[in-house]
mmCIF file of C-alpha atoms and ligand atoms in Angstrom:
data_model
loop_
_atom_site.group_PDB
_atom_site.id
_atom_site.type_symbol
_atom_site.label_atom_id
_atom_site.label_comp_id
_atom_site.label_asym_id
_atom_site.label_seq_id
_atom_site.Cartn_x
_atom_site.Cartn_y
_atom_site.Cartn_z
ATOM 1 C CA MET A 8 0.000 0.000 0.000
ATOM 2 C CA THR A 9 1.336 3.455 -0.784
ATOM 3 C CA ALA A 10 1.639 6.037 1.986
ATOM 4 C CA GLU A 11 -1.110 8.024 0.300
ATOM 5 C CA ALA A 12 -3.547 5.077 0.235
ATOM 6 C CA ASN A 13 -2.904 4.502 3.918
ATOM 7 C CA GLN A 14 -4.116 7.978 4.840
ATOM 8 C CA ILE A 15 -7.596 8.500 6.110
ATOM 9 C CA LEU A 16 -7.441 12.277 6.473
ATOM 10 C CA GLN A 17 -5.384 14.919 4.739
ATOM 11 C CA VAL A 18 -5.825 18.526 5.779
ATOM 12 C CA ARG A 19 -3.995 20.755 3.319
ATOM 13 C CA GLU A 20 -3.151 24.366 4.201
ATOM 14 C CA ILE A 21 -6.563 25.366 5.440
ATOM 15 C CA HIS A 22 -7.601 28.894 6.406
ATOM 16 C CA THR A 23 -10.700 29.231 8.568
ATOM 17 C CA TYR A 24 -12.578 32.324 9.729
ATOM 18 C CA TYR A 25 -15.327 33.205 12.177
ATOM 19 C CA GLY A 26 -16.926 36.075 10.283
ATOM 20 C CA LEU A 27 -14.018 38.414 9.574
ATOM 21 C CA SER A 28 -11.707 36.912 12.212
ATOM 22 C CA HIS A 29 -9.010 34.886 10.536
ATOM 23 C CA ILE A 30 -8.343 31.959 12.921
ATOM 24 C CA LEU A 31 -6.463 29.167 11.086
ATOM 25 C CA PHE A 32 -3.471 30.075 8.930
ATOM 26 C CA GLY A 33 -2.538 27.258 6.564
ATOM 27 C CA VAL A 34 -3.089 24.311 8.903
ATOM 28 C CA SER A 35 -2.006 20.917 7.509
ATOM 29 C CA ILE A 36 -2.547 17.571 9.232
ATOM 30 C CA ASP A 37 -2.273 13.952 8.051
ATOM 31 C CA ILE A 38 -3.788 10.979 9.822
ATOM 32 C CA SER A 39 -3.108 7.380 8.807
ATOM 33 C CA LYS A 40 -5.632 4.607 9.187
ATOM 34 C CA GLY A 41 -5.623 3.361 12.776
ATOM 35 C CA GLU A 42 -3.493 6.223 14.026
ATOM 36 C CA VAL A 43 -4.132 8.371 17.096
ATOM 37 C CA LEU A 44 -2.829 11.841 16.300
ATOM 38 C CA CYS A 45 -2.756 14.330 19.166
ATOM 39 C CA LEU A 46 -3.449 17.960 18.441
ATOM 40 C CA LEU A 47 -1.810 19.858 21.251
ATOM 41 C CA GLY A 48 -1.981 23.539 22.065
ATOM 42 C CA ARG A 49 -2.953 26.060 24.682
ATOM 43 C CA ASN A 50 -6.420 27.397 25.223
ATOM 44 C CA GLY A 51 -7.430 29.486 22.200
ATOM 45 C CA ALA A 52 -4.739 27.984 19.927
ATOM 46 C CA GLY A 53 -7.210 26.718 17.308
ATOM 47 C CA LYS A 54 -7.811 23.064 18.199
ATOM 48 C CA THR A 55 -11.608 23.215 18.232
ATOM 49 C CA THR A 56 -11.639 25.379 15.109
ATOM 50 C CA THR A 57 -9.539 22.749 13.326
ATOM 51 C CA MET A 58 -12.092 20.104 14.312
ATOM 52 C CA ARG A 59 -14.983 22.338 13.268
ATOM 53 C CA SER A 60 -13.316 22.805 9.880
ATOM 54 C CA ILE A 61 -12.855 19.056 9.399
ATOM 55 C CA SER A 62 -16.422 18.275 10.450
ATOM 56 C CA GLY A 63 -17.857 21.008 8.229
ATOM 57 C CA LEU A 64 -19.375 23.073 11.061
ATOM 58 C CA THR A 65 -17.103 26.009 10.208
ATOM 59 C CA PRO A 66 -15.854 25.169 6.710
ATOM 60 C CA ALA A 67 -12.380 26.271 5.643
ATOM 61 C CA LYS A 68 -12.314 29.203 3.211
ATOM 62 C CA GLU A 69 -9.065 28.183 1.599
ATOM 63 C CA GLY A 70 -7.171 24.924 1.376
ATOM 64 C CA LYS A 71 -8.426 21.378 1.091
ATOM 65 C CA ILE A 72 -9.610 18.541 3.292
ATOM 66 C CA LEU A 73 -9.505 15.018 1.874
ATOM 67 C CA PHE A 74 -11.192 12.059 3.590
ATOM 68 C CA HIS A 75 -10.330 8.654 2.101
ATOM 69 C CA GLY A 76 -8.942 10.726 -0.764
ATOM 70 C CA GLU A 77 -12.248 12.500 -1.410
ATOM 71 C CA ASP A 78 -12.451 16.289 -1.225
ATOM 72 C CA ILE A 79 -14.895 17.111 1.585
ATOM 73 C CA THR A 80 -13.884 20.754 2.147
ATOM 74 C CA HIS A 81 -17.229 22.192 1.105
ATOM 75 C CA ILE A 82 -19.601 19.368 1.963
ATOM 76 C CA SER A 83 -22.285 19.956 4.630
ATOM 77 C CA SER A 84 -21.568 18.829 8.190
ATOM 78 C CA ASN A 85 -24.441 16.380 8.020
ATOM 79 C CA LYS A 86 -23.022 14.670 4.942
ATOM 80 C CA ILE A 87 -19.543 14.602 6.443
ATOM 81 C CA ALA A 88 -20.932 12.824 9.515
ATOM 82 C CA LYS A 89 -22.634 10.312 7.220
ATOM 83 C CA LYS A 90 -19.336 9.692 5.478
ATOM 84 C CA GLY A 91 -17.896 8.679 8.834
ATOM 85 C CA ILE A 92 -16.274 11.647 10.603
ATOM 86 C CA VAL A 93 -17.858 12.045 14.023
ATOM 87 C CA THR A 94 -16.900 14.513 16.753
ATOM 88 C CA ALA A 95 -17.226 14.329 20.524
ATOM 89 C CA PHE A 96 -16.924 17.994 21.507
ATOM 90 C CA ALA A 97 -15.657 19.369 24.781
ATOM 91 C CA GLU A 98 -18.912 21.169 25.523
ATOM 92 C CA LYS A 99 -20.634 17.968 26.453
ATOM 93 C CA ARG A 100 -23.532 17.463 24.122
ATOM 94 C CA VAL A 101 -25.751 15.116 26.029
ATOM 95 C CA PHE A 102 -29.499 15.492 26.250
ATOM 96 C CA GLY A 103 -30.057 15.954 29.978
ATOM 97 C CA ASN A 104 -33.731 15.063 29.920
ATOM 98 C CA LEU A 105 -33.203 11.801 28.077
ATOM 99 C CA THR A 106 -31.906 8.663 29.744
ATOM 100 C CA VAL A 107 -28.400 7.442 29.038
ATOM 101 C CA LYS A 108 -29.820 4.672 26.873
ATOM 102 C CA GLU A 109 -32.002 7.100 24.893
ATOM 103 C CA ASN A 110 -28.995 9.388 24.349
ATOM 104 C CA LEU A 111 -27.146 6.450 22.834
ATOM 105 C CA GLU A 112 -30.026 5.051 20.808
ATOM 106 C CA ILE A 113 -30.798 8.320 19.020
ATOM 107 C CA ALA A 114 -27.146 8.677 18.042
ATOM 108 C CA ARG A 115 -27.058 5.278 16.341
ATOM 109 C CA ARG A 116 -26.256 5.219 12.671
ATOM 110 C CA ALA A 117 -25.613 2.125 10.578
ATOM 111 C CA PRO A 118 -22.011 1.622 9.474
ATOM 112 C CA ALA A 119 -21.148 2.748 5.950
ATOM 113 C CA LYS A 120 -22.374 0.195 3.390
ATOM 114 C CA GLU A 121 -18.971 -0.917 2.225
ATOM 115 C CA LYS A 122 -18.085 -2.026 5.771
ATOM 116 C CA LYS A 123 -18.636 -5.659 6.562
ATOM 117 C CA GLN A 124 -18.417 -5.651 10.359
ATOM 118 C CA GLU A 125 -21.545 -5.151 12.401
ATOM 119 C CA GLY A 126 -20.351 -1.900 13.939
ATOM 120 C CA TRP A 127 -21.155 -0.376 17.314
ATOM 121 C CA THR A 128 -24.220 -1.489 19.205
ATOM 122 C CA LEU A 129 -25.563 -0.608 22.643
ATOM 123 C CA GLU A 130 -24.075 -3.828 23.915
ATOM 124 C CA LYS A 131 -20.635 -3.127 22.551
ATOM 125 C CA VAL A 132 -20.662 0.463 23.843
ATOM 126 C CA TYR A 133 -21.736 -0.761 27.292
ATOM 127 C CA SER A 134 -18.884 -3.248 27.357
ATOM 128 C CA LEU A 135 -16.474 -0.343 26.799
ATOM 129 C CA PHE A 136 -18.240 1.888 29.360
ATOM 130 C CA PRO A 137 -19.734 -0.459 31.998
ATOM 131 C CA ILE A 138 -20.818 2.519 34.122
ATOM 132 C CA LEU A 139 -23.197 3.591 31.340
ATOM 133 C CA ASP A 140 -24.776 0.162 31.386
ATOM 134 C CA LYS A 141 -25.313 0.530 35.120
ATOM 135 C CA TYR A 142 -26.868 4.010 34.696
ATOM 136 C CA SER A 143 -28.650 3.171 31.468
ATOM 137 C CA ASN A 144 -32.080 4.302 32.733
ATOM 138 C CA ARG A 145 -30.943 7.447 34.535
ATOM 139 C CA TRP A 146 -31.463 10.914 33.134
ATOM 140 C CA ALA A 147 -28.198 12.016 31.596
ATOM 141 C CA LYS A 148 -28.242 15.276 33.566
ATOM 142 C CA THR A 149 -27.933 13.366 36.844
ATOM 143 C CA LEU A 150 -24.541 11.926 35.815
ATOM 144 C CA SER A 151 -21.183 13.386 36.886
ATOM 145 C CA GLY A 152 -19.057 15.407 34.451
ATOM 146 C CA GLY A 153 -16.832 12.416 33.730
ATOM 147 C CA GLU A 154 -19.781 10.117 33.133
ATOM 148 C CA GLN A 155 -21.364 12.682 30.808
ATOM 149 C CA GLN A 156 -18.097 12.848 28.898
ATOM 150 C CA MET A 157 -18.316 9.064 28.506
ATOM 151 C CA VAL A 158 -21.882 9.389 27.203
ATOM 152 C CA CYS A 159 -20.554 11.944 24.752
ATOM 153 C CA ILE A 160 -17.829 9.585 23.453
ATOM 154 C CA ALA A 161 -20.238 6.645 23.479
ATOM 155 C CA ARG A 162 -22.725 8.652 21.388
ATOM 156 C CA ALA A 163 -19.997 9.372 18.846
ATOM 157 C CA LEU A 164 -19.222 5.639 18.645
ATOM 158 C CA MET A 165 -22.898 4.777 18.128
ATOM 159 C CA ALA A 166 -22.665 6.764 14.886
ATOM 160 C CA ASN A 167 -20.058 4.238 13.691
ATOM 161 C CA PRO A 168 -17.260 6.626 12.763
ATOM 162 C CA ASP A 169 -14.276 5.847 10.570
ATOM 163 C CA LEU A 170 -12.529 8.829 12.071
ATOM 164 C CA LEU A 171 -13.262 9.997 15.591
ATOM 165 C CA LEU A 172 -12.527 13.588 16.594
ATOM 166 C CA LEU A 173 -12.165 13.862 20.373
ATOM 167 C CA ASP A 174 -12.111 17.451 21.554
ATOM 168 C CA GLU A 175 -10.446 17.707 24.971
ATOM 169 C CA PRO A 176 -12.141 14.669 26.514
ATOM 170 C CA THR A 177 -10.406 15.188 29.862
ATOM 171 C CA THR A 178 -10.835 18.912 30.457
ATOM 172 C CA GLY A 179 -12.215 19.621 33.908
ATOM 173 C CA LEU A 180 -12.204 15.979 35.007
ATOM 174 C CA ALA A 181 -10.681 14.476 38.153
ATOM 175 C CA PRO A 182 -7.454 12.447 37.654
ATOM 176 C CA VAL A 183 -9.146 9.134 38.424
ATOM 177 C CA VAL A 184 -11.745 9.763 35.700
ATOM 178 C CA VAL A 185 -9.025 10.904 33.281
ATOM 179 C CA ASN A 186 -7.431 7.533 33.881
ATOM 180 C CA ASP A 187 -10.678 5.709 33.045
ATOM 181 C CA ILE A 188 -11.078 7.644 29.809
ATOM 182 C CA SER A 189 -7.454 6.973 28.963
ATOM 183 C CA GLN A 190 -8.060 3.214 29.264
ATOM 184 C CA GLN A 191 -11.168 3.471 27.104
ATOM 185 C CA VAL A 192 -9.381 5.402 24.371
ATOM 186 C CA LYS A 193 -6.596 2.789 24.474
ATOM 187 C CA LEU A 194 -9.151 0.070 23.812
ATOM 188 C CA LEU A 195 -10.491 2.020 20.837
ATOM 189 C CA GLN A 196 -6.945 2.407 19.591
ATOM 190 C CA ARG A 197 -6.412 -1.337 19.836
ATOM 191 C CA GLU A 198 -9.546 -1.869 17.764
ATOM 192 C CA GLY A 199 -7.904 0.167 15.030
ATOM 193 C CA MET A 200 -9.991 3.338 15.320
ATOM 194 C CA SER A 201 -8.451 6.408 13.686
ATOM 195 C CA ILE A 202 -8.554 9.307 16.131
ATOM 196 C CA LEU A 203 -7.705 12.990 16.193
ATOM 197 C CA LEU A 204 -7.376 13.892 19.858
ATOM 198 C CA ALA A 205 -7.259 17.571 20.832
ATOM 199 C CA GLU A 206 -5.683 18.049 24.238
ATOM 200 C CA GLN A 207 -4.036 20.525 26.563
ATOM 201 C CA ASN A 208 -3.086 17.680 28.908
ATOM 202 C CA PHE A 209 0.334 16.661 27.588
ATOM 203 C CA LEU A 210 0.752 13.615 29.819
ATOM 204 C CA PHE A 211 -2.650 12.192 28.888
ATOM 205 C CA ALA A 212 -1.941 12.734 25.203
ATOM 206 C CA LYS A 213 1.494 11.138 25.404
ATOM 207 C CA GLU A 214 0.002 7.973 26.894
ATOM 208 C CA LEU A 215 -2.286 7.594 23.917
ATOM 209 C CA GLY A 216 -0.901 9.212 20.830
ATOM 210 C CA ASP A 217 1.294 7.784 18.136
ATOM 211 C CA ARG A 218 2.386 11.213 16.950
ATOM 212 C CA CYS A 219 1.528 14.756 17.871
ATOM 213 C CA THR A 220 1.165 18.085 16.214
ATOM 214 C CA ILE A 221 1.278 21.432 17.988
ATOM 215 C CA ILE A 222 -0.922 24.340 17.044
ATOM 216 C CA ASP A 223 -0.414 27.886 18.302
ATOM 217 C CA ALA A 224 -2.201 31.039 17.209
ATOM 218 C CA GLY A 225 -3.778 29.118 14.335
ATOM 219 C CA GLU A 226 -0.513 27.786 12.910
ATOM 220 C CA ILE A 227 1.100 24.346 13.132
ATOM 221 C CA ARG A 228 4.445 24.686 14.929
ATOM 222 C CA PHE A 229 5.559 21.069 15.229
ATOM 223 C CA THR A 230 4.639 17.620 13.930
ATOM 224 C CA GLY A 231 6.455 14.467 14.978
ATOM 225 C CA THR A 232 6.805 11.798 17.612
ATOM 226 C CA PHE A 233 6.414 12.503 21.318
ATOM 227 C CA GLU A 234 10.070 11.508 21.698
ATOM 228 C CA ASP A 235 11.165 14.223 19.302
ATOM 229 C CA LEU A 236 8.936 16.728 21.023
ATOM 230 C CA GLU A 237 10.227 15.938 24.493
ATOM 231 C CA SER A 238 13.803 16.228 23.337
ATOM 232 C CA ASP A 239 13.111 19.817 22.303
ATOM 233 C CA GLU A 240 12.475 21.682 25.518
ATOM 234 C CA SER A 241 12.186 25.045 23.801
ATOM 235 C CA ILE A 242 9.123 23.962 21.765
ATOM 236 C CA MET A 243 7.560 22.405 24.852
ATOM 237 C CA LYS A 244 8.025 25.618 26.823
ATOM 238 C CA LYS A 245 6.973 27.922 24.042
ATOM 239 C CA TYR A 246 3.730 26.289 22.969
ATOM 240 C CA LEU A 247 2.509 24.035 25.759
ATOM 241 C CA THR A 248 1.501 24.466 29.358
ATOM 242 C CA VAL A 249 3.365 21.638 31.035
HETATM 243 N N1 ADP B 315 -17.488 31.629 17.481
HETATM 244 C C1 ADP B 315 -16.345 32.335 17.489
HETATM 245 N N2 ADP B 315 -16.305 33.590 16.997
HETATM 246 C C2 ADP B 315 -15.159 34.301 16.982
HETATM 247 N N3 ADP B 315 -13.978 33.842 17.434
HETATM 248 C C3 ADP B 315 -13.959 32.603 17.951
HETATM 249 C C4 ADP B 315 -15.135 31.767 18.016
HETATM 250 N N4 ADP B 315 -14.794 30.591 18.567
HETATM 251 C C5 ADP B 315 -13.471 30.674 18.841
HETATM 252 N N5 ADP B 315 -12.967 31.873 18.476
HETATM 253 C C6 ADP B 315 -11.565 32.291 18.581
HETATM 254 O O1 ADP B 315 -10.776 31.439 17.771
HETATM 255 C C7 ADP B 315 -9.522 31.179 18.372
HETATM 256 C C8 ADP B 315 -9.308 29.674 18.437
HETATM 257 O O2 ADP B 315 -10.286 29.117 19.298
HETATM 258 P P1 ADP B 315 -10.465 27.557 19.495
HETATM 259 O O3 ADP B 315 -10.340 26.890 18.173
HETATM 260 O O4 ADP B 315 -11.698 27.348 20.260
HETATM 261 O O5 ADP B 315 -9.167 27.200 20.382
HETATM 262 P P2 ADP B 315 -8.887 25.908 21.292
HETATM 263 O O6 ADP B 315 -9.901 24.880 20.988
HETATM 264 O O7 ADP B 315 -7.486 25.519 20.918
HETATM 265 O O8 ADP B 315 -8.952 26.369 22.702
HETATM 266 C C9 ADP B 315 -9.538 31.872 19.743
HETATM 267 O O9 ADP B 315 -8.854 33.090 19.609
HETATM 268 C C10 ADP B 315 -11.005 32.107 19.990
HETATM 269 O O10 ADP B 315 -11.208 33.255 20.752
HETATM 270 MG MG1 MG B 316 -11.219 23.898 22.222
#
């Protein structure tokens, strides 16, 4: 297989705006099939905007985004989700007045036709997040922040993504919960899920990621292995809060 054929996502020099505010300046990112790429950067660096550009919520004005080699830059967010890019955003999007089970069931989408495996079911999601099985009939709003974050990730899985965008899954969570989520993401990784993981938590990211890329003020400042990053203290200090 060529390197190109092995890539699930190619973000090429994108520029993204909110109204007249120019936020992303030529951002490029590549993700291979089955890779967990960490997008690191301080608060306000452009991580969420990058994810919004990929998912079509705030489309890029310039540049290109290819998914399985297909240009999706100007496709609607709904169609992009159907093609298999699903986001679990930091602002936890659970429906508080629905039960955990209902939250999961309404998020279910059949896997893309060309896929042979059965995909994610309630049962499979519950085996990854046993606590959600236990609380299956509770209103989502009665769950803790960490549990709601799990509902959020579980909902994304129910949509059967090919590429999962995880936007700061650990922000605001207690260390013990961060550890749970870390284990769950590791299991997904072992299943071969391709993931773009936006994080400010360097140590959490390092546990999970294959490679990382650093964004600052809307520009990519580094892409490489965690080893390379750690050996360059100046980059660490300049762009990350460690
Ligand atoms: N809806 C918006 N309108 C205008 N500016 C925004 C909006 N959302 C985010 N921004 C700005 O875009 C920049 C990048 O934000 P964001 O992508 O959310 O960063 P991160 O996710 O890395 O914290 C910040 O300067 C932020 O203030
Ligand atoms: Mg963000």
